Amino acid sequence: MDHLSSYLVLSAILFSLGLYTVVTRRNAVAILMGVELILNAANINFVAFSKFVTHNLDGHLISVFIIMLAAAEAAVALAIVLNLYNDRGHINVDEANALKQ
Amino acid sequence: MADFIFWMIWALVVASAALVAFGNNLIHSVFALMGTFLGVAGIYIFLNADFLAVTQIVVYVGGILVLLVFGIMLTNQISTAQISQSSVQKGLGLLVVLGVLTIILTSVLPHDWVGSITPMAFSETVEGIGRLLFTDYLILFEIASVLLLGALIGAATLARKEL
């Protein structure tokens, strides 16, 4: 627990799982969950480097802004997903390939 | 003891994130995502980030997760608790992601990070974060407020019945 690499490995695994979710899922909400995993992985890296390498609070500040950005992104993305559902009756992103039907 | 708790939380984060990525039931994935968020909050505590840990729980578990559950409930005909989800191109995706993971680990782990031997001792971060937020990061703070206002108006406009 007192070594940087354990946090970096965790962050890399979390990022990879998030990337896999984004790449393979068809459901738009599930893809959003993958994006949240990726953002969490980035946050862990920022805070870990803040503790072990730079020894200041800059990484914490960036993480606060990332969390804020994730909240805004989730709200807007879900509004878009609801519109997609009202329009098509499903939210499978691989079938949403036309601007207007 | 602390070591044991750390590795338990580490395993919790990885296992629940794996359930998010590989699970077949969307509802199970969302609840696994809650495990990931809580686990990451625990990791923040081990990284001396007390303010971030609380923010993580309040914003992610209290806000984003509820939003995701609403998104699932509003976009499915809910007759059972079983909302299945499917994936496409699993093999190719797994191949690409394992490649990315290998690249990250082989480039990050052998590197000798300066100062990684001496972790910072714990001290309260709230005061420092507040101070930095209104000095060095003031512009970013103001931009964030405008962005949040834009997201609020945008989401409210998009979610109306008649667009």
PDB file of C-alpha atoms in Angstrom, chain B:
ATOM      1  CA  MET B   1      -3.913  -4.928   9.122  1.00  0.00           C
ATOM      2  CA  ALA B   2      -3.949  -1.786   6.995  1.00  0.00           C
ATOM      3  CA  ASP B   3      -2.154  -3.738   4.286  1.00  0.00           C
ATOM      4  CA  PHE B   4      -4.846  -6.431   4.369  1.00  0.00           C
ATOM      5  CA  ILE B   5      -7.654  -3.826   4.125  1.00  0.00           C
ATOM      6  CA  PHE B   6      -5.888  -2.117   1.236  1.00  0.00           C
ATOM      7  CA  TRP B   7      -5.618  -5.306  -0.793  1.00  0.00           C
ATOM      8  CA  MET B   8      -9.229  -6.221   0.001  1.00  0.00           C
ATOM      9  CA  ILE B   9     -10.362  -2.835  -1.366  1.00  0.00           C
ATOM     10  CA  TRP B  10      -8.007  -3.291  -4.350  1.00  0.00           C
ATOM     11  CA  ALA B  11      -9.614  -6.666  -5.120  1.00  0.00           C
ATOM     12  CA  LEU B  12     -13.105  -5.204  -4.628  1.00  0.00           C
ATOM     13  CA  VAL B  13     -12.436  -2.461  -7.185  1.00  0.00           C
ATOM     14  CA  VAL B  14     -11.043  -4.873  -9.772  1.00  0.00           C
ATOM     15  CA  ALA B  15     -13.754  -7.514  -9.263  1.00  0.00           C
ATOM     16  CA  SER B  16     -16.677  -5.091  -9.403  1.00  0.00           C
ATOM     17  CA  ALA B  17     -15.226  -3.278 -12.417  1.00  0.00           C
ATOM     18  CA  ALA B  18     -14.888  -6.670 -14.128  1.00  0.00           C
ATOM     19  CA  LEU B  19     -18.562  -7.337 -13.381  1.00  0.00           C
ATOM     20  CA  VAL B  20     -19.419  -3.971 -14.966  1.00  0.00           C
ATOM     21  CA  ALA B  21     -17.465  -4.908 -18.081  1.00  0.00           C
ATOM     22  CA  PHE B  22     -18.474  -8.584 -18.427  1.00  0.00           C
ATOM     23  CA  GLY B  23     -21.855  -8.908 -16.674  1.00  0.00           C
ATOM     24  CA  ASN B  24     -24.961  -9.921 -18.621  1.00  0.00           C
ATOM     25  CA  ASN B  25     -27.539  -8.136 -16.457  1.00  0.00           C
ATOM     26  CA  LEU B  26     -27.590  -4.336 -16.668  1.00  0.00           C
ATOM     27  CA  ILE B  27     -28.944  -3.953 -13.126  1.00  0.00           C
ATOM     28  CA  HIS B  28     -26.121  -6.121 -11.745  1.00  0.00           C
ATOM     29  CA  SER B  29     -23.632  -3.966 -13.645  1.00  0.00           C
ATOM     30  CA  VAL B  30     -24.986  -0.774 -12.070  1.00  0.00           C
ATOM     31  CA  PHE B  31     -24.763  -2.198  -8.560  1.00  0.00           C
ATOM     32  CA  ALA B  32     -21.250  -3.470  -9.300  1.00  0.00           C
ATOM     33  CA  LEU B  33     -20.426   0.073 -10.391  1.00  0.00           C
ATOM     34  CA  MET B  34     -21.465   1.230  -6.908  1.00  0.00           C
ATOM     35  CA  GLY B  35     -18.926  -1.220  -5.480  1.00  0.00           C
ATOM     36  CA  THR B  36     -16.258   0.247  -7.752  1.00  0.00           C
ATOM     37  CA  PHE B  37     -17.043   3.817  -6.725  1.00  0.00           C
ATOM     38  CA  LEU B  38     -17.023   2.968  -2.997  1.00  0.00           C
ATOM     39  CA  GLY B  39     -13.776   1.028  -3.451  1.00  0.00           C
ATOM     40  CA  VAL B  40     -12.152   3.949  -5.232  1.00  0.00           C
ATOM     41  CA  ALA B  41     -13.254   6.174  -2.318  1.00  0.00           C
ATOM     42  CA  GLY B  42     -11.401   3.748  -0.028  1.00  0.00           C
ATOM     43  CA  ILE B  43      -8.324   3.971  -2.273  1.00  0.00           C
ATOM     44  CA  TYR B  44      -8.500   7.776  -1.943  1.00  0.00           C
ATOM     45  CA  ILE B  45      -8.393   7.413   1.847  1.00  0.00           C
ATOM     46  CA  PHE B  46      -5.208   5.341   1.531  1.00  0.00           C
ATOM     47  CA  LEU B  47      -3.833   8.137  -0.677  1.00  0.00           C
ATOM     48  CA  ASN B  48      -4.440  10.778   2.057  1.00  0.00           C
ATOM     49  CA  ALA B  49      -7.239  12.387   0.008  1.00  0.00           C
ATOM     50  CA  ASP B  50      -9.963  12.792   2.631  1.00  0.00           C
ATOM     51  CA  PHE B  51     -11.875  15.519   0.797  1.00  0.00           C
ATOM     52  CA  LEU B  52     -11.831  13.577  -2.484  1.00  0.00           C
ATOM     53  CA  ALA B  53     -13.068  10.403  -0.799  1.00  0.00           C
ATOM     54  CA  VAL B  54     -16.133  12.204   0.553  1.00  0.00           C
ATOM     55  CA  THR B  55     -16.680  13.984  -2.782  1.00  0.00           C
ATOM     56  CA  GLN B  56     -16.448  10.640  -4.568  1.00  0.00           C
ATOM     57  CA  ILE B  57     -19.194   9.148  -2.387  1.00  0.00           C
ATOM     58  CA  VAL B  58     -21.460  12.206  -2.556  1.00  0.00           C
ATOM     59  CA  VAL B  59     -21.151  12.925  -6.284  1.00  0.00           C
ATOM     60  CA  TYR B  60     -20.661   9.447  -7.763  1.00  0.00           C
ATOM     61  CA  VAL B  61     -22.747   7.219  -5.505  1.00  0.00           C
ATOM     62  CA  GLY B  62     -25.304   9.881  -4.587  1.00  0.00           C
ATOM     63  CA  GLY B  63     -25.577  11.601  -7.950  1.00  0.00           C
ATOM     64  CA  ILE B  64     -24.227   9.864 -11.033  1.00  0.00           C
ATOM     65  CA  LEU B  65     -25.258   6.352  -9.992  1.00  0.00           C
ATOM     66  CA  VAL B  66     -28.842   7.465  -9.287  1.00  0.00           C
ATOM     67  CA  LEU B  67     -28.863   9.200 -12.666  1.00  0.00           C
ATOM     68  CA  LEU B  68     -27.683   5.975 -14.363  1.00  0.00           C
ATOM     69  CA  VAL B  69     -30.362   3.913 -12.604  1.00  0.00           C
ATOM     70  CA  PHE B  70     -32.994   6.418 -13.750  1.00  0.00           C
ATOM     71  CA  GLY B  71     -31.592   6.177 -17.276  1.00  0.00           C
ATOM     72  CA  ILE B  72     -31.987   2.382 -17.213  1.00  0.00           C
ATOM     73  CA  MET B  73     -35.483   2.500 -15.696  1.00  0.00           C
ATOM     74  CA  LEU B  74     -36.736   5.040 -18.225  1.00  0.00           C
ATOM     75  CA  THR B  75     -35.337   3.244 -21.266  1.00  0.00           C
ATOM     76  CA  ASN B  76     -36.535  -0.319 -20.630  1.00  0.00           C
ATOM     77  CA  GLN B  77     -39.869  -2.018 -20.311  1.00  0.00           C
ATOM     78  CA  ILE B  78     -39.447  -3.162 -16.735  1.00  0.00           C
ATOM     79  CA  SER B  79     -41.462  -6.309 -16.199  1.00  0.00           C
ATOM     80  CA  THR B  80     -38.741  -8.254 -14.415  1.00  0.00           C
ATOM     81  CA  ALA B  81     -35.553  -7.355 -12.619  1.00  0.00           C
ATOM     82  CA  GLN B  82     -33.677  -9.117 -15.435  1.00  0.00           C
ATOM     83  CA  ILE B  83     -32.620  -6.483 -17.945  1.00  0.00           C
ATOM     84  CA  SER B  84     -30.184  -8.252 -20.192  1.00  0.00           C
ATOM     85  CA  GLN B  85     -27.548  -6.523 -22.231  1.00  0.00           C
ATOM     86  CA  SER B  86     -25.389  -7.796 -25.026  1.00  0.00           C
ATOM     87  CA  SER B  87     -21.921  -7.062 -26.296  1.00  0.00           C
ATOM     88  CA  VAL B  88     -20.504  -7.071 -29.791  1.00  0.00           C
ATOM     89  CA  GLN B  89     -17.068  -8.117 -31.075  1.00  0.00           C
ATOM     90  CA  LYS B  90     -15.948  -9.465 -27.706  1.00  0.00           C
ATOM     91  CA  GLY B  91     -12.865 -11.267 -28.999  1.00  0.00           C
ATOM     92  CA  LEU B  92     -11.490  -8.346 -30.982  1.00  0.00           C
ATOM     93  CA  GLY B  93     -12.276  -5.913 -28.158  1.00  0.00           C
ATOM     94  CA  LEU B  94     -10.537  -8.124 -25.611  1.00  0.00           C
ATOM     95  CA  LEU B  95      -7.488  -8.387 -27.870  1.00  0.00           C
ATOM     96  CA  VAL B  96      -7.219  -4.600 -28.293  1.00  0.00           C
ATOM     97  CA  VAL B  97      -7.791  -3.897 -24.602  1.00  0.00           C
ATOM     98  CA  LEU B  98      -5.208  -6.484 -23.487  1.00  0.00           C
ATOM     99  CA  GLY B  99      -2.755  -4.865 -25.891  1.00  0.00           C
ATOM    100  CA  VAL B 100      -3.425  -1.437 -24.412  1.00  0.00           C
ATOM    101  CA  LEU B 101      -3.050  -2.836 -20.876  1.00  0.00           C
ATOM    102  CA  THR B 102       0.274  -4.437 -21.784  1.00  0.00           C
ATOM    103  CA  ILE B 103       1.548  -1.196 -23.304  1.00  0.00           C
ATOM    104  CA  ILE B 104       0.522   0.825 -20.222  1.00  0.00           C
ATOM    105  CA  LEU B 105       2.059  -1.615 -17.732  1.00  0.00           C
ATOM    106  CA  THR B 106       5.324  -2.126 -19.616  1.00  0.00           C
ATOM    107  CA  SER B 107       5.820   1.616 -20.024  1.00  0.00           C
ATOM    108  CA  VAL B 108       4.782   2.681 -16.519  1.00  0.00           C
ATOM    109  CA  LEU B 109       6.132   0.007 -14.164  1.00  0.00           C
ATOM    110  CA  PRO B 110       9.844  -0.086 -15.081  1.00  0.00           C
ATOM    111  CA  HIS B 111      10.078   3.695 -14.872  1.00  0.00           C
ATOM    112  CA  ASP B 112      11.849   5.034 -11.784  1.00  0.00           C
ATOM    113  CA  TRP B 113       9.517   7.797 -10.589  1.00  0.00           C
ATOM    114  CA  VAL B 114      11.374  10.523  -8.730  1.00  0.00           C
ATOM    115  CA  GLY B 115      10.520  10.594  -5.053  1.00  0.00           C
ATOM    116  CA  SER B 116       8.338   7.504  -5.102  1.00  0.00           C
ATOM    117  CA  ILE B 117      10.228   6.157  -2.076  1.00  0.00           C
ATOM    118  CA  THR B 118       8.904   8.795   0.304  1.00  0.00           C
ATOM    119  CA  PRO B 119       5.109   9.094   0.363  1.00  0.00           C
ATOM    120  CA  MET B 120       3.683  12.319   1.740  1.00  0.00           C
ATOM    121  CA  ALA B 121       2.589  12.094   5.366  1.00  0.00           C
ATOM    122  CA  PHE B 122      -1.112  12.526   6.057  1.00  0.00           C
ATOM    123  CA  SER B 123      -2.407  16.026   6.629  1.00  0.00           C
ATOM    124  CA  GLU B 124      -5.842  17.534   6.175  1.00  0.00           C
ATOM    125  CA  THR B 125      -6.410  18.475   2.532  1.00  0.00           C
ATOM    126  CA  VAL B 126      -9.623  20.523   2.755  1.00  0.00           C
ATOM    127  CA  GLU B 127      -7.930  23.769   3.687  1.00  0.00           C
ATOM    128  CA  GLY B 128      -5.244  23.427   1.017  1.00  0.00           C
ATOM    129  CA  ILE B 129      -7.772  22.562  -1.687  1.00  0.00           C
ATOM    130  CA  GLY B 130      -9.939  25.549  -0.764  1.00  0.00           C
ATOM    131  CA  ARG B 131      -6.938  27.858  -0.783  1.00  0.00           C
ATOM    132  CA  LEU B 132      -5.731  26.628  -4.196  1.00  0.00           C
ATOM    133  CA  LEU B 133      -9.261  26.780  -5.631  1.00  0.00           C
ATOM    134  CA  PHE B 134      -9.464  30.518  -5.040  1.00  0.00           C
ATOM    135  CA  THR B 135      -5.880  31.401  -5.968  1.00  0.00           C
ATOM    136  CA  ASP B 136      -4.073  29.296  -8.597  1.00  0.00           C
ATOM    137  CA  TYR B 137      -7.181  27.578  -9.965  1.00  0.00           C
ATOM    138  CA  LEU B 138      -9.594  30.523  -9.930  1.00  0.00           C
ATOM    139  CA  ILE B 139      -9.963  30.694 -13.731  1.00  0.00           C
ATOM    140  CA  LEU B 140     -10.605  26.940 -13.915  1.00  0.00           C
ATOM    141  CA  PHE B 141     -13.149  27.308 -11.104  1.00  0.00           C
ATOM    142  CA  GLU B 142     -15.048  30.034 -12.971  1.00  0.00           C
ATOM    143  CA  ILE B 143     -14.965  28.079 -16.240  1.00  0.00           C
ATOM    144  CA  ALA B 144     -16.319  25.059 -14.339  1.00  0.00           C
ATOM    145  CA  SER B 145     -19.242  27.122 -13.041  1.00  0.00           C
ATOM    146  CA  VAL B 146     -20.111  28.266 -16.573  1.00  0.00           C
ATOM    147  CA  LEU B 147     -19.808  24.675 -17.817  1.00  0.00           C
ATOM    148  CA  LEU B 148     -22.138  23.408 -15.089  1.00  0.00           C
ATOM    149  CA  LEU B 149     -24.679  26.101 -15.952  1.00  0.00           C
ATOM    150  CA  GLY B 150     -24.447  25.124 -19.618  1.00  0.00           C
ATOM    151  CA  ALA B 151     -24.874  21.438 -18.773  1.00  0.00           C
ATOM    152  CA  LEU B 152     -27.890  22.254 -16.578  1.00  0.00           C
ATOM    153  CA  ILE B 153     -29.650  24.271 -19.290  1.00  0.00           C
ATOM    154  CA  GLY B 154     -28.620  21.820 -22.014  1.00  0.00           C
ATOM    155  CA  ALA B 155     -29.855  18.742 -20.149  1.00  0.00           C
ATOM    156  CA  ALA B 156     -33.141  20.423 -19.225  1.00  0.00           C
ATOM    157  CA  THR B 157     -33.698  21.524 -22.831  1.00  0.00           C
ATOM    158  CA  LEU B 158     -32.795  18.138 -24.314  1.00  0.00           C
ATOM    159  CA  ALA B 159     -34.964  16.155 -21.925  1.00  0.00           C
ATOM    160  CA  ARG B 160     -38.194  18.060 -22.721  1.00  0.00           C
ATOM    161  CA  LYS B 161     -40.958  16.147 -24.486  1.00  0.00           C
ATOM    162  CA  GLU B 162     -41.319  18.556 -27.402  1.00  0.00           C
ATOM    163  CA  LEU B 163     -37.829  19.357 -28.636  1.00  0.00           C
TER     164      LEU B 163
END
